[in-house]
Amino acid sequence: MKAERGEERREVRRTNQARIAKLIMEAGSISKGEIAARLGFSMPTTLQHIKELTEAGYITESGEYGSTGGRKAKMLSIVGDMGFAAGMDITENYISYVLMNLKRELVRKARIRLPFSKDFSYYEAMGNWLQVFLEQAGMEREKILGVGISLPGLVKPEEKLLIHSHVLQADNISFKRFESMIGYPCIIDSDGGAAAYMELSGKARDGVYLSLNDTVDGAVYLGRAMYSGENFYSARFGHMVIEKGGRPCYCGGRGCLDAYCSARALREEDTSLNVFFQKVKAKEEGYQKRLDEYLDSLAVAVSNLRLMFGCDVILGGQVAGFLERFRKELDRRVAEYDCLDPDTSFLRLGSSLPEVSACGVAARFTDCFFQIL
């Protein structure tokens, strides 16, 4: 009985220290007093946990707050190089590699051309390039927490299975064999889900993420957690019908949001979004009209998501990186569709970082680090 009580106390201590470390990571830097207040710990308990975490090398003092008349409060931060996670974002013709530390800082990145293939040689090439990438970063193998893979399609993370990808023209692709090849723990996620995790995880506010890539995807973040739904079928926003009997969608239906708001739907015959928006700027015939139609469809989707979830809506993906110039026009259209509340302050543009999906799937490993202290 005495041994059991001792183990229970140790488990409570590990749990509390993990909560402190995760809070420091999410905050970037934070004072001891704020840690105690936000987690509801007494100051002596907080100080003891911080002492042990500091001695173990997980956290460090990183500066001082401004004086309020007494002793300046110390800023505490995570020691970033205690561990690292790699992320890979697979697209039709390229793979982006990233390396992140425990502070969620992007340490290194690379992009290689490797057209997707179902052949085993593709997975060998993925693994070989990963090894080169990590060697060039000078990484010690034992410091790599794991490798995350983001994919453009519907996935089952617990089975490491890509169920379907319209972009890759692939079905039922398992990544378990890749995990065994490289010798690191692996997780997979959709590119939209991974990007949403990077944007929203650790935040106090709820949010809905709409990913505007070659297909339209999304994610829902409620109560400080990602909502996956049954069988990971939540947030398939690309297949919301916005026009009955409208444009054909690759899913076989008609009028789906994907057919109106994907990057492919916007650029049509143009080789890239850069080319499309250059032609908009040059006022080439028909391009402004196409953009207006796109913004109108996007405004319908945004206002519907706001009405359904009542929280922030974040636009991400390739298209979002070009929307800053047209933000006022998009706001105007959203306000017109939402007659109940014309305030559009809930709408945000997400990170334009091309590697955001790779970073998001890698961040799942860095975040999990503090659950196993």
Coordinates of C-alpha atoms in Angstrom, one line a residue:
M1 CA 0.0 0.0 0.0
K2 CA 2.8 2.4 0.9
A3 CA 4.6 1.6 -2.4
E4 CA 1.4 2.3 -4.3
R5 CA 0.9 5.7 -2.7
G6 CA 4.5 6.5 -3.5
E7 CA 3.9 5.6 -7.2
E8 CA 0.8 7.7 -7.2
R9 CA 2.6 10.7 -5.9
R10 CA 5.4 10.3 -8.5
E11 CA 2.8 10.0 -11.3
V12 CA 1.1 13.2 -10.0
R13 CA 4.4 15.0 -10.0
R14 CA 5.2 13.8 -13.5
T15 CA 1.8 14.9 -14.7
N16 CA 2.1 18.4 -13.1
Q17 CA 5.6 18.9 -14.5
A18 CA 4.5 18.0 -18.0
R19 CA 1.6 20.5 -17.7
I20 CA 4.1 23.2 -16.6
A21 CA 6.5 22.4 -19.5
K22 CA 3.7 22.3 -22.0
L23 CA 2.4 25.7 -20.8
I24 CA 5.9 27.2 -21.1
M25 CA 6.3 25.8 -24.6
E26 CA 2.9 27.3 -25.7
A27 CA 3.6 30.6 -24.1
G28 CA 7.1 30.9 -25.4
S29 CA 8.2 32.6 -22.2
I30 CA 6.4 33.0 -18.9
S31 CA 6.9 33.9 -15.3
K32 CA 6.7 31.5 -12.3
G33 CA 3.8 33.5 -10.9
E34 CA 1.8 33.3 -14.1
I35 CA 2.4 29.5 -14.2
A36 CA 1.0 29.1 -10.7
A37 CA -2.0 31.3 -11.5
R38 CA -2.9 29.6 -14.8
L39 CA -2.5 26.1 -13.6
G40 CA -3.9 26.7 -10.1
F41 CA -0.8 25.5 -8.3
S42 CA 0.5 26.9 -5.0
M43 CA 3.7 28.9 -5.3
P44 CA 5.9 26.5 -3.3
T45 CA 4.7 23.6 -5.5
T46 CA 5.3 25.6 -8.7
L47 CA 8.8 26.5 -7.5
Q48 CA 9.7 22.9 -6.7
H49 CA 8.5 21.6 -10.1
I50 CA 10.4 24.4 -11.9
K51 CA 13.6 23.6 -9.9
E52 CA 13.4 19.9 -10.9
L53 CA 12.6 20.7 -14.6
T54 CA 15.5 23.1 -14.7
E55 CA 17.9 20.6 -13.1
A56 CA 16.8 18.0 -15.7
G57 CA 17.6 20.4 -18.5
Y58 CA 14.1 21.0 -19.9
I59 CA 13.6 24.7 -19.0
T60 CA 15.9 27.7 -18.5
E61 CA 15.7 31.3 -17.5
S62 CA 15.7 33.4 -20.7
G63 CA 15.4 37.0 -19.5
E64 CA 13.6 39.3 -17.1
Y65 CA 10.3 41.1 -17.3
G66 CA 10.2 44.9 -16.7
S67 CA 10.2 46.1 -13.1
T68 CA 7.0 46.9 -11.4
G69 CA 8.7 48.3 -8.3
G70 CA 10.1 45.1 -6.8
R71 CA 12.3 42.3 -7.9
K72 CA 12.1 41.7 -11.7
A73 CA 10.3 38.4 -12.6
K74 CA 12.4 35.9 -14.5
M75 CA 11.2 34.6 -17.9
L76 CA 11.2 30.9 -18.3
S77 CA 11.6 29.1 -21.6
I78 CA 11.9 25.6 -23.0
V79 CA 15.4 24.4 -23.9
G80 CA 14.8 23.8 -27.6
D81 CA 17.6 21.3 -28.4
M82 CA 16.5 18.7 -25.9
G83 CA 14.7 17.0 -28.8
F84 CA 13.7 17.5 -32.5
A85 CA 11.0 16.3 -34.8
A86 CA 11.1 15.9 -38.6
G87 CA 8.1 16.7 -40.8
M88 CA 7.4 15.8 -44.4
D89 CA 4.7 17.3 -46.7
I90 CA 4.0 15.1 -49.7
T91 CA 2.6 16.7 -52.9
E92 CA 2.1 15.5 -56.4
N93 CA 5.7 16.3 -57.5
Y94 CA 7.6 17.4 -54.4
I95 CA 8.4 16.6 -50.8
S96 CA 9.1 19.3 -48.3
Y97 CA 11.3 18.4 -45.3
V98 CA 11.4 20.3 -42.0
L99 CA 13.2 19.9 -38.7
M100 CA 11.7 21.5 -35.6
N101 CA 12.9 21.8 -32.0
L102 CA 10.9 21.6 -28.8
K103 CA 10.2 25.3 -29.0
R104 CA 8.4 24.8 -32.3
E105 CA 11.2 26.7 -34.0
L106 CA 11.9 25.8 -37.6
V107 CA 15.6 24.7 -37.6
R108 CA 16.1 23.5 -41.1
K109 CA 14.0 23.0 -44.3
A110 CA 14.5 21.5 -47.8
R111 CA 12.3 20.8 -50.8
I112 CA 13.1 18.1 -53.4
R113 CA 11.4 17.2 -56.6
L114 CA 10.1 13.6 -56.3
P115 CA 6.9 12.8 -58.3
F116 CA 4.6 10.6 -56.2
S117 CA 4.5 6.9 -57.1
K118 CA 2.9 3.8 -55.6
D119 CA 6.1 1.9 -56.3
F120 CA 8.3 0.8 -53.4
S121 CA 11.2 2.8 -54.9
Y122 CA 9.3 6.0 -54.0
Y123 CA 9.4 5.1 -50.3
E124 CA 13.0 4.2 -50.5
A125 CA 13.8 7.6 -52.1
M126 CA 11.7 9.3 -49.3
G127 CA 13.7 7.6 -46.7
N128 CA 17.1 8.2 -48.4
W129 CA 16.4 11.9 -48.7
L130 CA 15.2 12.1 -45.1
Q131 CA 18.5 10.5 -44.0
V132 CA 20.5 13.0 -46.1
F133 CA 18.4 15.9 -44.7
L134 CA 19.0 14.8 -41.0
E135 CA 22.7 14.2 -41.6
Q136 CA 23.2 17.6 -43.1
A137 CA 21.5 19.1 -40.1
G138 CA 24.1 17.2 -37.9
M139 CA 21.3 15.5 -35.9
E140 CA 22.1 12.8 -33.4
R141 CA 19.7 9.9 -34.0
E142 CA 18.6 9.6 -30.3
K143 CA 17.4 13.3 -30.4
I144 CA 14.9 12.6 -33.1
L145 CA 11.5 12.1 -31.5
G146 CA 9.8 11.0 -34.7
V147 CA 8.8 11.8 -38.3
G148 CA 5.4 13.3 -39.2
I149 CA 4.0 13.0 -42.8
S150 CA 1.3 15.3 -44.1
L151 CA -0.7 14.1 -47.2
P152 CA -3.2 15.7 -49.5
G153 CA -6.2 13.5 -48.8
L154 CA -8.3 11.5 -46.3
V155 CA -6.2 9.6 -43.8
K156 CA -6.6 7.2 -40.9
P157 CA -3.8 8.3 -38.5
E158 CA -4.1 5.3 -36.1
E159 CA -3.6 2.9 -39.1
K160 CA -1.0 5.2 -40.8
L161 CA -3.3 4.8 -43.9
L162 CA -4.0 7.2 -46.7
I163 CA -7.5 6.3 -47.6
H164 CA -7.9 8.4 -50.7
S165 CA -6.1 11.3 -52.4
H166 CA -7.5 12.9 -55.5
V167 CA -4.3 14.9 -55.9
L168 CA -2.1 11.9 -55.7
Q169 CA -4.6 9.6 -57.5
A170 CA -4.0 7.0 -54.8
D171 CA -6.2 4.8 -52.5
N172 CA -5.4 2.7 -49.4
I173 CA -1.6 3.5 -49.2
S174 CA -0.1 2.3 -45.9
F175 CA 2.9 4.2 -44.4
K176 CA 3.7 1.4 -41.9
R177 CA 6.3 0.0 -44.1
F178 CA 8.0 3.5 -44.4
E179 CA 8.1 3.6 -40.6
S180 CA 9.8 0.3 -40.4
M181 CA 12.3 1.3 -43.1
I182 CA 13.5 4.5 -41.4
G183 CA 13.5 3.3 -37.8
Y184 CA 11.7 6.3 -36.4
P185 CA 8.2 6.5 -35.0
C186 CA 5.9 8.0 -37.6
I187 CA 2.5 9.7 -37.7
I188 CA 0.4 10.9 -40.6
D189 CA -2.2 13.6 -41.1
S190 CA -4.0 15.4 -43.9
D191 CA -2.2 18.5 -45.1
G192 CA -5.2 20.6 -43.9
G193 CA -5.3 18.9 -40.5
A194 CA -1.5 19.3 -40.0
A195 CA -1.6 23.0 -41.0
A196 CA -4.6 23.6 -38.7
Y197 CA -2.7 21.9 -35.8
M198 CA 0.2 24.3 -36.3
E199 CA -2.1 27.3 -36.4
L200 CA -4.5 26.4 -33.6
S201 CA -3.1 23.9 -31.1
G202 CA -2.3 25.3 -27.7
K203 CA -4.6 28.3 -28.2
A204 CA -7.4 29.2 -25.8
R205 CA -9.8 30.3 -28.6
D206 CA -11.8 27.8 -30.7
G207 CA -11.3 27.9 -34.5
V208 CA -12.3 26.5 -37.8
Y209 CA -9.5 26.1 -40.4
L210 CA -10.3 26.2 -44.1
S211 CA -7.4 24.9 -46.3
L212 CA -7.4 26.2 -49.8
N213 CA -4.9 24.1 -51.7
D214 CA -5.4 22.0 -54.9
T215 CA -8.2 20.4 -52.9
V216 CA -10.3 22.1 -50.2
D217 CA -9.8 20.6 -46.7
G218 CA -10.2 21.7 -43.2
A219 CA -10.1 21.1 -39.5
V220 CA -12.1 22.0 -36.3
Y221 CA -10.4 23.0 -33.0
L222 CA -12.8 23.0 -30.1
G223 CA -12.1 23.1 -26.3
R224 CA -8.3 23.2 -26.9
A225 CA -8.4 19.9 -29.0
M226 CA -8.8 19.0 -32.6
Y227 CA -12.2 17.4 -33.4
S228 CA -11.8 14.4 -35.7
G229 CA -15.4 13.1 -35.8
E230 CA -16.3 9.5 -36.3
N231 CA -13.8 7.6 -38.4
F232 CA -11.8 10.9 -38.9
Y233 CA -14.5 12.2 -41.3
S234 CA -15.0 15.7 -39.7
A235 CA -14.4 19.0 -41.5
R236 CA -14.6 17.7 -45.1
F237 CA -15.6 21.2 -46.0
G238 CA -14.6 20.8 -49.6
H239 CA -17.7 18.7 -50.2
M240 CA -20.2 21.1 -48.7
V241 CA -22.7 21.8 -51.5
I242 CA -22.9 25.6 -52.1
E243 CA -24.8 25.4 -55.3
K244 CA -27.4 22.7 -56.1
G245 CA -26.6 21.1 -59.4
G246 CA -23.5 23.3 -59.8
R247 CA -20.1 22.5 -61.1
P248 CA -19.0 18.9 -61.2
C249 CA -16.7 17.8 -58.3
Y250 CA -14.1 15.0 -58.4
C251 CA -16.1 13.2 -55.7
G252 CA -18.9 12.6 -58.3
G253 CA -21.2 15.2 -56.9
R254 CA -22.1 18.7 -58.1
G255 CA -21.8 22.1 -56.6
C256 CA -19.2 21.2 -53.9
L257 CA -17.1 23.9 -52.4
D258 CA -14.0 22.2 -53.8
A259 CA -15.1 22.9 -57.4
Y260 CA -15.3 26.6 -56.6
C261 CA -12.6 27.4 -54.0
S262 CA -9.7 25.0 -54.6
A263 CA -6.4 26.5 -56.0
R264 CA -7.0 24.5 -59.1
A265 CA -10.5 25.9 -59.6
L266 CA -9.0 29.5 -59.3
R267 CA -6.0 29.1 -61.6
E268 CA -7.7 26.9 -64.2
E269 CA -5.4 26.7 -67.2
D270 CA -2.7 28.8 -65.6
T271 CA 0.4 27.0 -64.4
S272 CA 0.5 28.5 -61.0
L273 CA -1.3 30.9 -58.7
N274 CA 1.6 33.4 -59.2
V275 CA 0.8 33.5 -62.9
F276 CA -2.9 33.9 -62.2
F277 CA -2.5 36.8 -59.8
Q278 CA 0.0 38.5 -62.1
K279 CA -2.6 38.4 -64.8
V280 CA -5.2 39.9 -62.4
K281 CA -2.8 42.7 -61.6
A282 CA -2.2 43.3 -65.3
K283 CA -6.0 43.4 -65.8
E284 CA -6.0 40.7 -68.5
E285 CA -9.5 40.1 -69.8
G286 CA -11.6 37.7 -67.7
Y287 CA -9.2 37.3 -64.8
Q288 CA -10.8 39.9 -62.4
K289 CA -14.2 38.3 -63.1
R290 CA -12.9 34.9 -62.2
L291 CA -11.4 36.2 -59.0
D292 CA -14.7 38.0 -58.1
E293 CA -16.6 34.7 -58.5
Y294 CA -14.0 32.9 -56.4
L295 CA -14.2 35.5 -53.6
D296 CA -18.0 35.3 -53.7
S297 CA -18.0 31.5 -53.3
L298 CA -15.4 31.8 -50.5
A299 CA -17.5 34.4 -48.7
V300 CA -20.5 32.0 -48.8
A301 CA -18.3 29.2 -47.2
V302 CA -16.8 31.5 -44.6
S303 CA -20.2 32.9 -43.5
N304 CA -21.7 29.4 -43.3
L305 CA -18.8 28.1 -41.2
R306 CA -19.2 31.1 -38.9
L307 CA -22.9 30.5 -38.5
M308 CA -22.3 26.8 -37.8
F309 CA -19.5 27.0 -35.3
G310 CA -19.7 30.6 -34.0
C311 CA -15.9 30.9 -33.7
D312 CA -12.9 32.2 -35.6
V313 CA -12.5 31.1 -39.2
I314 CA -8.9 30.8 -40.4
L315 CA -8.0 30.6 -44.1
G316 CA -4.9 28.7 -45.0
G317 CA -3.3 26.9 -47.9
Q318 CA -1.8 28.2 -51.2
V319 CA -4.6 30.6 -52.0
A320 CA -4.6 32.3 -48.5
G321 CA -1.1 33.5 -49.2
F322 CA -2.5 35.8 -52.0
L323 CA -5.6 37.1 -50.3
E324 CA -4.2 39.9 -48.2
R325 CA -4.5 42.4 -51.1
F326 CA -8.2 41.4 -51.4
R327 CA -9.0 41.3 -47.7
K328 CA -11.4 44.3 -47.7
E329 CA -13.3 42.9 -50.6
L330 CA -13.6 39.5 -49.0
D331 CA -14.8 41.1 -45.7
R332 CA -17.4 43.1 -47.6
R333 CA -18.8 40.0 -49.2
V334 CA -18.8 38.0 -46.0
A335 CA -20.7 40.8 -44.2
E336 CA -23.3 40.8 -47.0
Y337 CA -24.0 37.1 -46.6
D338 CA -24.1 37.1 -42.7
C339 CA -27.2 39.3 -42.0
L340 CA -27.1 38.4 -38.3
D341 CA -23.7 39.8 -37.6
P342 CA -21.8 41.9 -40.2
D343 CA -18.6 42.0 -38.0
T344 CA -15.9 40.1 -39.8
S345 CA -13.2 40.3 -37.1
F346 CA -13.5 36.6 -36.7
L347 CA -11.9 36.0 -40.1
R348 CA -8.2 35.5 -40.2
L349 CA -5.6 34.7 -42.8
G350 CA -3.3 31.9 -41.6
S351 CA 0.4 31.5 -42.1
S352 CA 1.7 31.8 -45.6
L353 CA 4.7 29.6 -44.7
P354 CA 4.9 27.0 -47.5
E355 CA 6.0 24.3 -45.0
V356 CA 3.2 24.9 -42.5
S357 CA 1.7 21.4 -43.0
A358 CA 5.1 19.7 -42.6
C359 CA 5.7 21.9 -39.4
G360 CA 2.2 21.0 -38.1
V361 CA 2.7 17.3 -38.3
A362 CA 6.2 17.5 -36.8
A363 CA 4.8 19.6 -33.9
R364 CA 2.6 16.7 -32.8
F365 CA 5.8 15.0 -31.8
T366 CA 7.4 18.0 -30.0
D367 CA 4.1 18.6 -28.1
C368 CA 3.9 14.9 -27.1
F369 CA 7.4 15.1 -25.6
F370 CA 6.0 16.8 -22.5
Q371 CA 3.5 14.1 -21.9
I372 CA 6.2 11.5 -21.1
L373 CA 8.6 13.4 -18.8

